[in-house]
Short mmCIF file of C-alpha atoms (C1' of nucleotides) in Angstrom, two decimals:
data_model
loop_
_atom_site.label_atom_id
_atom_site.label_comp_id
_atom_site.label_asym_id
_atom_site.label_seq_id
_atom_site.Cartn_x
_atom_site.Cartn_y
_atom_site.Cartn_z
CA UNK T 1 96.95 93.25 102.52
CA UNK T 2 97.02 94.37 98.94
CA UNK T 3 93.62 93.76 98.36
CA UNK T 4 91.09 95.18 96.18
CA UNK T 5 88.47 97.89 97.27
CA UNK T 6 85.45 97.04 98.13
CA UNK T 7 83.47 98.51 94.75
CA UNK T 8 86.25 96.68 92.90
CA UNK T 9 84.54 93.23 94.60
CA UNK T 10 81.32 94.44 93.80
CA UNK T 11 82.06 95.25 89.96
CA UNK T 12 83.63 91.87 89.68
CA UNK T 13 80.49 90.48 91.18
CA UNK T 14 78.35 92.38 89.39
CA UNK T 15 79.99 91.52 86.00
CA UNK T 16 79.99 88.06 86.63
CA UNK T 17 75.92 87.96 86.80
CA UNK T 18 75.20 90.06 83.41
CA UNK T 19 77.99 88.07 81.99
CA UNK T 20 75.79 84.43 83.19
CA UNK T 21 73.25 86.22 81.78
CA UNK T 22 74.81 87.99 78.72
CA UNK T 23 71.65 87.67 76.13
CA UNK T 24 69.36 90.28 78.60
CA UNK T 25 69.93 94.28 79.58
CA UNK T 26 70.27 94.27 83.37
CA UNK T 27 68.42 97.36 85.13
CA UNK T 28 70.40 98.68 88.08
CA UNK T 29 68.00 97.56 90.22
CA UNK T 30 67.76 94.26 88.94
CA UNK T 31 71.42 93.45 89.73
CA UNK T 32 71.21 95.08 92.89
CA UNK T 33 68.36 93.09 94.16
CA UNK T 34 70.21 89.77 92.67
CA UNK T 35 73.89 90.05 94.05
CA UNK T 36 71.91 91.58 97.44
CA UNK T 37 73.84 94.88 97.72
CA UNK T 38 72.39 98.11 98.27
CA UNK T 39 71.02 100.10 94.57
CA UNK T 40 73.00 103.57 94.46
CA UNK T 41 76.34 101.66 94.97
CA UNK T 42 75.53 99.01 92.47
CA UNK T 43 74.52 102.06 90.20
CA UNK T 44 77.60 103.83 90.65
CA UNK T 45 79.70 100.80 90.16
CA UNK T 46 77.89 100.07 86.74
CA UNK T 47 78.56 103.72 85.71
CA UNK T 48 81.93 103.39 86.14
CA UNK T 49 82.22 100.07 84.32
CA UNK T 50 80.60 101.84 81.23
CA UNK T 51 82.62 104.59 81.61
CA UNK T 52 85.54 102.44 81.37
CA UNK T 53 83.82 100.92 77.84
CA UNK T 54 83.51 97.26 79.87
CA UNK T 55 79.80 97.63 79.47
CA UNK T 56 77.84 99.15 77.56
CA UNK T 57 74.30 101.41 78.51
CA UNK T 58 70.61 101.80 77.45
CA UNK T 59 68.59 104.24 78.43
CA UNK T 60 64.58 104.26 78.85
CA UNK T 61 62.45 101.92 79.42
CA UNK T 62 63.72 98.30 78.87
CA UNK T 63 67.02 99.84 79.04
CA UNK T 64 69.88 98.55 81.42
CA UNK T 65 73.69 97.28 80.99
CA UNK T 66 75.26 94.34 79.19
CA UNK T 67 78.11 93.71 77.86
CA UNK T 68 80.44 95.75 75.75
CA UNK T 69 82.39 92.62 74.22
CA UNK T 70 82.87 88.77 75.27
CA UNK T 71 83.72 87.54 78.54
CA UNK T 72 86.40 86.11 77.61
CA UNK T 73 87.66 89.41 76.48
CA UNK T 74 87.50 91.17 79.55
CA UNK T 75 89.75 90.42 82.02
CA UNK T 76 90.35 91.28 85.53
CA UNK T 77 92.93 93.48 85.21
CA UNK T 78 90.05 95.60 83.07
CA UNK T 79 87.90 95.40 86.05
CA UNK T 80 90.58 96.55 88.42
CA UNK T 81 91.41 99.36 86.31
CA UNK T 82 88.00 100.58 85.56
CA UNK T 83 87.35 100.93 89.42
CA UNK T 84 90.88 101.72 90.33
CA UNK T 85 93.04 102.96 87.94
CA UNK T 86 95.66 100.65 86.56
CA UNK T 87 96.64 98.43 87.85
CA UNK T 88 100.55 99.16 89.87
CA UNK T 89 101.73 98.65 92.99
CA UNK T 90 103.78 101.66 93.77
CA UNK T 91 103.41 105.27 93.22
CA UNK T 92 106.32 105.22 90.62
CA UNK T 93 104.93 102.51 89.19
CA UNK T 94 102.41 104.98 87.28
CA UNK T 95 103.10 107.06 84.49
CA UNK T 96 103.74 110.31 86.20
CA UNK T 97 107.13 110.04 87.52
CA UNK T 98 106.50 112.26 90.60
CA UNK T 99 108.26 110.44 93.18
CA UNK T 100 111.23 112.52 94.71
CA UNK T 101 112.85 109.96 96.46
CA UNK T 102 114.00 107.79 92.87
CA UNK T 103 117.30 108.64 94.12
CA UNK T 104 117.93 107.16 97.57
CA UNK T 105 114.80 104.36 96.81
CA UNK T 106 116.78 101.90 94.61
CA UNK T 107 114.17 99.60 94.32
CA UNK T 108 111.94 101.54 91.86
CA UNK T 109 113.11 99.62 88.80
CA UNK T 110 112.53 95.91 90.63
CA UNK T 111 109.18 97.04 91.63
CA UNK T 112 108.52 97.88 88.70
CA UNK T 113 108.84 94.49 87.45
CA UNK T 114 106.95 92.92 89.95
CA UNK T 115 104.40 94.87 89.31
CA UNK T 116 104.44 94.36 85.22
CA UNK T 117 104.08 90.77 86.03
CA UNK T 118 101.27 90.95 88.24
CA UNK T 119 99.50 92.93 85.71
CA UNK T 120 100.04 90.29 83.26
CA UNK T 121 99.03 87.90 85.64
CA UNK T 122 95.72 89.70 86.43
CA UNK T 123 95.36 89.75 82.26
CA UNK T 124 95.39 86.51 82.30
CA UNK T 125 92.39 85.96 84.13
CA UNK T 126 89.42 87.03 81.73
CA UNK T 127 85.74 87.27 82.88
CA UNK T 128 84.49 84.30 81.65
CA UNK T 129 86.63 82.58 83.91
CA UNK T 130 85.59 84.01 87.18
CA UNK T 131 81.93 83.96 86.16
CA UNK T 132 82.12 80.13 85.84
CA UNK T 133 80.74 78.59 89.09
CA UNK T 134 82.56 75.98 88.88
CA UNK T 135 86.64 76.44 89.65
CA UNK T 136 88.76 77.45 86.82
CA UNK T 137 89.58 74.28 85.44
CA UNK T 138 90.93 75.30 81.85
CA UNK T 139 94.90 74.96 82.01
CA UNK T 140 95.61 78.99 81.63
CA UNK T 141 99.51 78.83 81.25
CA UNK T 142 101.00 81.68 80.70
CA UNK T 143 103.59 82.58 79.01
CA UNK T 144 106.30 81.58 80.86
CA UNK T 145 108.47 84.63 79.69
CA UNK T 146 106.60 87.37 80.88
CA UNK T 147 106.16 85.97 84.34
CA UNK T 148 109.71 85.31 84.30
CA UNK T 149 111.25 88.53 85.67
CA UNK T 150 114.32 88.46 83.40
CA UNK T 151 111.86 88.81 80.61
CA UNK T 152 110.10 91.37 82.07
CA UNK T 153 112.53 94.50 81.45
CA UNK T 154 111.57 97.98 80.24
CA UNK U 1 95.11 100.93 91.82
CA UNK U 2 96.09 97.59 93.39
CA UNK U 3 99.12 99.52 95.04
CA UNK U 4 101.10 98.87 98.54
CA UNK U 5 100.16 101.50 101.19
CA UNK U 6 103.12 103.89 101.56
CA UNK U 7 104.41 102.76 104.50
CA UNK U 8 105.11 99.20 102.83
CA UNK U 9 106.40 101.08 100.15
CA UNK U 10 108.80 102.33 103.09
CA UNK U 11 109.40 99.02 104.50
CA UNK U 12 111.00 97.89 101.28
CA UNK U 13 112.94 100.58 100.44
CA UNK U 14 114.73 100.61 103.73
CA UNK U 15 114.86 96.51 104.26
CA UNK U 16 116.72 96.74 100.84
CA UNK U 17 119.36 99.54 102.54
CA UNK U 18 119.78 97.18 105.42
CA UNK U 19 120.17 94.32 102.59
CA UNK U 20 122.99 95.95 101.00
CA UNK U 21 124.91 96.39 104.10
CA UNK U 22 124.03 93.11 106.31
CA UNK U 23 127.31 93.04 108.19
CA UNK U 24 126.45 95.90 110.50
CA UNK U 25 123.58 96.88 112.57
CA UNK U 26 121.60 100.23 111.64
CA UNK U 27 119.88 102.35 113.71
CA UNK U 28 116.68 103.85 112.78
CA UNK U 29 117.57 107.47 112.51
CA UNK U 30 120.83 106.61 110.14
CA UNK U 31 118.50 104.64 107.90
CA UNK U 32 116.08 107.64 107.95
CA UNK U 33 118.44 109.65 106.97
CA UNK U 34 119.88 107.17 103.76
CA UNK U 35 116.71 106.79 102.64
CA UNK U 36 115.88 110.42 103.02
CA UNK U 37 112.46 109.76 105.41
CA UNK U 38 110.92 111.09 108.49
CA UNK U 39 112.35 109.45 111.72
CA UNK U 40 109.47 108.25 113.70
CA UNK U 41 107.43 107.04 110.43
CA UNK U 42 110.93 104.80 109.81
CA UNK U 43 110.73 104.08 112.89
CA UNK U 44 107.20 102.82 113.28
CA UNK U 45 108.34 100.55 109.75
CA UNK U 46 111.46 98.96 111.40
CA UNK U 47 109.72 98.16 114.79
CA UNK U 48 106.75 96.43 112.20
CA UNK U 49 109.06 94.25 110.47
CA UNK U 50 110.83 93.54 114.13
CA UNK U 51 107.47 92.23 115.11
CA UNK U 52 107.06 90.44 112.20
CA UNK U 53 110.49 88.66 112.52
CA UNK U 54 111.93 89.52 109.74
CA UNK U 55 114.47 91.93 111.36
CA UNK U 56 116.05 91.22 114.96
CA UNK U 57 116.91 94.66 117.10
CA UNK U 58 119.38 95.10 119.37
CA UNK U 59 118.67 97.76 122.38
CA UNK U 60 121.37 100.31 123.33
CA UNK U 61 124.75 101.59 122.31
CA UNK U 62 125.88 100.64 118.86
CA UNK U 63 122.46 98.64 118.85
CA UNK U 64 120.24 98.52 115.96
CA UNK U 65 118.32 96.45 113.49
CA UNK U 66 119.75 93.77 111.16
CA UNK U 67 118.14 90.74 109.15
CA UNK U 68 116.73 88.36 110.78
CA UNK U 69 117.65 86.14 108.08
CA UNK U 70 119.40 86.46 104.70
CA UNK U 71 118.10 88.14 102.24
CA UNK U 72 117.50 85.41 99.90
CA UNK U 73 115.03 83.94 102.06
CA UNK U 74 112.76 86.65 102.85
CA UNK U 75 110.61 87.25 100.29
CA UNK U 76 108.29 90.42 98.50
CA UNK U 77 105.35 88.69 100.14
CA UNK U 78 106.85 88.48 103.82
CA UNK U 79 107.31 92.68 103.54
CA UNK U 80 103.96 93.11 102.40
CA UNK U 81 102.54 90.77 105.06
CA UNK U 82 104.31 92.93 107.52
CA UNK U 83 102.92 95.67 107.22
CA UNK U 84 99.75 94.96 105.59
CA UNK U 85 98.94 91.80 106.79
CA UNK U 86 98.40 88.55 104.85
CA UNK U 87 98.18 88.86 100.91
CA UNK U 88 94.54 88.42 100.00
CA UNK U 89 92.54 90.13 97.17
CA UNK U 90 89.00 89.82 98.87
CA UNK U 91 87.82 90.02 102.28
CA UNK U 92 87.03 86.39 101.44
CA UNK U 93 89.95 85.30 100.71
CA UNK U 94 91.07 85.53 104.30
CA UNK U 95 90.71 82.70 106.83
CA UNK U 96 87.69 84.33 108.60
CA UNK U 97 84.70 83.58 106.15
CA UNK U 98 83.21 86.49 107.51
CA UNK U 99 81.25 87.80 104.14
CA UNK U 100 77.78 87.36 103.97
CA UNK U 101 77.30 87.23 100.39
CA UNK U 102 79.02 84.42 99.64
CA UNK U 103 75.55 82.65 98.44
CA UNK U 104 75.19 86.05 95.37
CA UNK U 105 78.50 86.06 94.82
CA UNK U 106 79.72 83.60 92.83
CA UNK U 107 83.19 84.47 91.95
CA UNK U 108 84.96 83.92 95.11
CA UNK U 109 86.13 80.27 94.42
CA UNK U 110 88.16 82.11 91.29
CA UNK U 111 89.14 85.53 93.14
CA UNK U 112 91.22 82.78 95.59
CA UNK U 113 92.72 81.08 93.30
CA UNK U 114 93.75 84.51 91.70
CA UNK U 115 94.78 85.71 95.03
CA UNK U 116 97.17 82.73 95.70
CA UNK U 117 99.15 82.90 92.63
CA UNK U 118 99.55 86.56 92.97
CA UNK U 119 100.68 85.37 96.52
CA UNK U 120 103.36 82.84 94.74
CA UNK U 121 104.24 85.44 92.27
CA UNK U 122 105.45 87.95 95.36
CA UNK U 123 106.91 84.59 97.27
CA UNK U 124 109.34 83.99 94.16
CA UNK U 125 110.51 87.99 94.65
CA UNK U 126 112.70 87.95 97.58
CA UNK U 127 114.46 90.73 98.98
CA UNK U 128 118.18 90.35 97.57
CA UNK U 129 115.81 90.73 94.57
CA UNK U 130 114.79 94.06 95.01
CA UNK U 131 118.15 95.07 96.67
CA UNK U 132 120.07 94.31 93.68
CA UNK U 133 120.40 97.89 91.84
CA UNK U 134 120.68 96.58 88.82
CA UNK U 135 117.62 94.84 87.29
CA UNK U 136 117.01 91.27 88.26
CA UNK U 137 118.45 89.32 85.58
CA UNK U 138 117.89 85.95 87.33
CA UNK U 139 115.60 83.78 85.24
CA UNK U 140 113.47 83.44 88.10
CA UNK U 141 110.72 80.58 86.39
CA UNK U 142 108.21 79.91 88.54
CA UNK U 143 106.84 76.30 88.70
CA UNK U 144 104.42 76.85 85.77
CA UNK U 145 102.31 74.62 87.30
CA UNK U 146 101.48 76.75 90.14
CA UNK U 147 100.82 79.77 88.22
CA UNK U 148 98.48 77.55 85.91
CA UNK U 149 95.03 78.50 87.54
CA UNK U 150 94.11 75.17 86.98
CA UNK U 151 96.72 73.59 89.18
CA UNK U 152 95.71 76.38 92.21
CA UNK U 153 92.96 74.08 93.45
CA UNK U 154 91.94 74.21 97.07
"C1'" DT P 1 53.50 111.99 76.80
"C1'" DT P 2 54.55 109.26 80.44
"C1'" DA P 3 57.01 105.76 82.85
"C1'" DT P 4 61.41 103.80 82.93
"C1'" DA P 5 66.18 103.85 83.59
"C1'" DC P 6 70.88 105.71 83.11
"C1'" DA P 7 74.12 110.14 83.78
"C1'" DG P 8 76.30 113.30 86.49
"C1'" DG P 9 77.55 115.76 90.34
"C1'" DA P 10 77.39 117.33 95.12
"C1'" DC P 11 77.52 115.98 99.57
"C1'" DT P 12 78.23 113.35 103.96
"C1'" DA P 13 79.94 109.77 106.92
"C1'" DA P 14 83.14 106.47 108.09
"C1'" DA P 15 87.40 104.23 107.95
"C1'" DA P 16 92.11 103.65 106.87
"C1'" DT P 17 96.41 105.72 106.62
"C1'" DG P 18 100.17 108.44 107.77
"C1'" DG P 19 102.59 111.15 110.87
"C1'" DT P 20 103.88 113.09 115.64
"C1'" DA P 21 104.89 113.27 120.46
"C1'" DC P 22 105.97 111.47 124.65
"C1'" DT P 23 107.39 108.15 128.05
"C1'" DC P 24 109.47 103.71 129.26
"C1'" DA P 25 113.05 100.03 128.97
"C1'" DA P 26 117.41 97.96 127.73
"C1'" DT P 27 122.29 98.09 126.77
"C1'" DT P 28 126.94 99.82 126.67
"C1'" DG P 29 130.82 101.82 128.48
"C1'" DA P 30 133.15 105.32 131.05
"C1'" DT G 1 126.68 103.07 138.97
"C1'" DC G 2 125.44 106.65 135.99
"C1'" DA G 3 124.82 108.76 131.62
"C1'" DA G 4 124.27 108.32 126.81
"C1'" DT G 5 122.30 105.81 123.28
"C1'" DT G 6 118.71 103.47 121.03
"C1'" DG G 7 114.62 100.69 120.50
"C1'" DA G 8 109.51 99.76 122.47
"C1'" DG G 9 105.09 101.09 123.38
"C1'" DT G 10 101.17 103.99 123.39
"C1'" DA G 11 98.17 107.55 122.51
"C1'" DC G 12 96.72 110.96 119.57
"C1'" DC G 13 95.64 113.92 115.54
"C1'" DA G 14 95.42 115.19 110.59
"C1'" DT G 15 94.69 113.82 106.16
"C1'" DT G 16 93.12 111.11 102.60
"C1'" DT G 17 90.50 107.63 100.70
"C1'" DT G 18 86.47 105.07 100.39
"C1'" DA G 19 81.74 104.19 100.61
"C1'" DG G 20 77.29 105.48 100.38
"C1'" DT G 21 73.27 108.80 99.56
"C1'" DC G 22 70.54 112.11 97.25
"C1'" DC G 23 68.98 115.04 93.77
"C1'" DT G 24 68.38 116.68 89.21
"C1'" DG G 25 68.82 115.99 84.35
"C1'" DT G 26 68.29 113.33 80.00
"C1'" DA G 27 67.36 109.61 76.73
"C1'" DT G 28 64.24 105.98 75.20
"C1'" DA G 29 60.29 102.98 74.43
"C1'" DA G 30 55.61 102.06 74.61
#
DNA sequence: TTATACAGGACTAAAATGGTACTCAATTGA
DNA sequence: TCAATTGAGTACCATTTTAGTCCTGTATAA
C-alpha cells in the first residue's frame, strides 16, 4: 500500500497545527488535546521531530515546541524522514549496499530511480502547503527534469 | 522509510525475469531458482500477481506463468497494488473514510493530492521499464500538469 | 524552590510481515 | 487411464515492526 506509518500521519498532523499557529510554543499536551490523539504518542512524535532539527524545544514552564525554520522550508519528505528514515523504497535503495541478491535482481538501478524521483516529488511538497486548509492551489511545477527519469541518473 | 514490503520487492524482481523472456512460460521453482529465492515465498508472489491479473498460469506439464499482458502496459503501480494493495499514503486516502479525525486533522485534502501524483509517478514506470538492464533512458515526461499539485484537484 | 514541561530509555502489546508445510486440483503425455 | 508435473488453497508459526505506556531525570521560569 506504500503508505506512511501511522506516527508519520500524526507528525504531519501535528506539524501542521504549530505551523497555523507558528508565533506560540505548543506544550505536548496542548497539541495532543487539539489534534485529539492520545499525549505520550504525541510526545514521542514531537521528540523525534526535534531530534530530527524540524522543531525546535523549550524546557520549563512556558516551554513547548515550535518551529525550527519556515514552513515553507520544511517539506514532507523532512517529515517522512524524521519519523522514518529517508525516504527509499527498496532496501538497496539506502546507503548501505547490503543486499546480496544485486546480482540476479536487475532491477536495483531502475528502482533506484523511481525512488530518487519520488523523493523529489515528496520535496516538493513543503509544510506550508499541507497546513493550508484550503487545497493546494499554488501551481508547484516541478522541474520537469528531475521527474523525468532520463534525468534522473546516478 | 516509505519502502515496498519485501515481498513486492520480490514481485518485481521476478515479473521483470518473466519480462525478459515473455515467449515461454516459467514455472515457479525455475524462477526461484534465477532469481536466487525461496520456493514457496516465490510462489506465494506469482500466485498474488495471478490473482491480480497481471500474470495468467497455466496448470500442469510444461505449464507455468506468463504476462498477462505486455510489459509496456503494466505498470510500477499495478505490482505494488498487487501485493500491497491500492497506492495510498494515509489510511484516508483510501475509499473507506474510515478515520475519525478527519475534523483535527487538517491536512488530508493535501496528503491526497500528494498520494495521487505519487500514484501517477509509479503509473508512468511500467514494467519493460524496470526490466530493461540498462538504465531507462526514455524521456519519460509526465503530463506536467498532473504532477502540478494544483492541477490534482478532486 | 517549586511547578511546568521536555528528554531519554525500558518495557509491553499488538499487528503486519515473511516464511513453511501440507493437501487438493488441473493438465499433459505415455 | 495413470503417473508426473505444476499451480491453488489453506493453515500455521516465527520474526519483526509498530504503537503505546510508564518512569525517572533535567532544564527553565516565575
Amino acid at each position: 500500500m506504500l503508505k506512511l506509518s501511522r506516527l508519520t500521519d500524526y507528525a504531519a498532523v501535528v506539524m501542521a497545527q504549530i505551523a497555523r499557529h507558528s508565533q506560540t510554543s505548543h506544550a505536548a499536551a496542548d497539541l495532543a488535546e487539539a489534534v485529539q490523539l492520545p499525549h505520550p504518542t504525541v510526545s514521542k512524535t514531537l521528540k523525534m521531530l526535534a531530534r530530527a532539527g524540524l522543531l525546535v524545544s523549550q524546557r520549563g514552564a512556558q516551554g513547548g515546541y515550535r518551529l525550527a525554520r519556515p514552513a515553507s522550508q520544511i517539506t514532507a519528505a523532512d517529515i517522512i524522514a524524521a519519523i522514518e528514515g529517508p525516504v527509499a523504497m527498496t532496501e538497496c535503495s539506502q546507503a548501505e549496499g547490503d543486499c546480496e541478491l544485486v546480482a540476479t535482481c536487475g532491477v536495483a538501478d531502475n528502482w533506484q530511480r523511481v525512488s530518487l524521483a519520488m523523493r523529489t516529488l515528496l520535496e516538493s511538497v513543503t509544510l506550508a502547503h499541507l497546513a493550508d486548509t484550503a487545497p493546494i492551489k499554488l501551481p508547484v511545477q516541478l522541474p520537469i527534469q528531475t521527474i523525468s527519469l532520463s534525468a534522473v541518473s546516478a
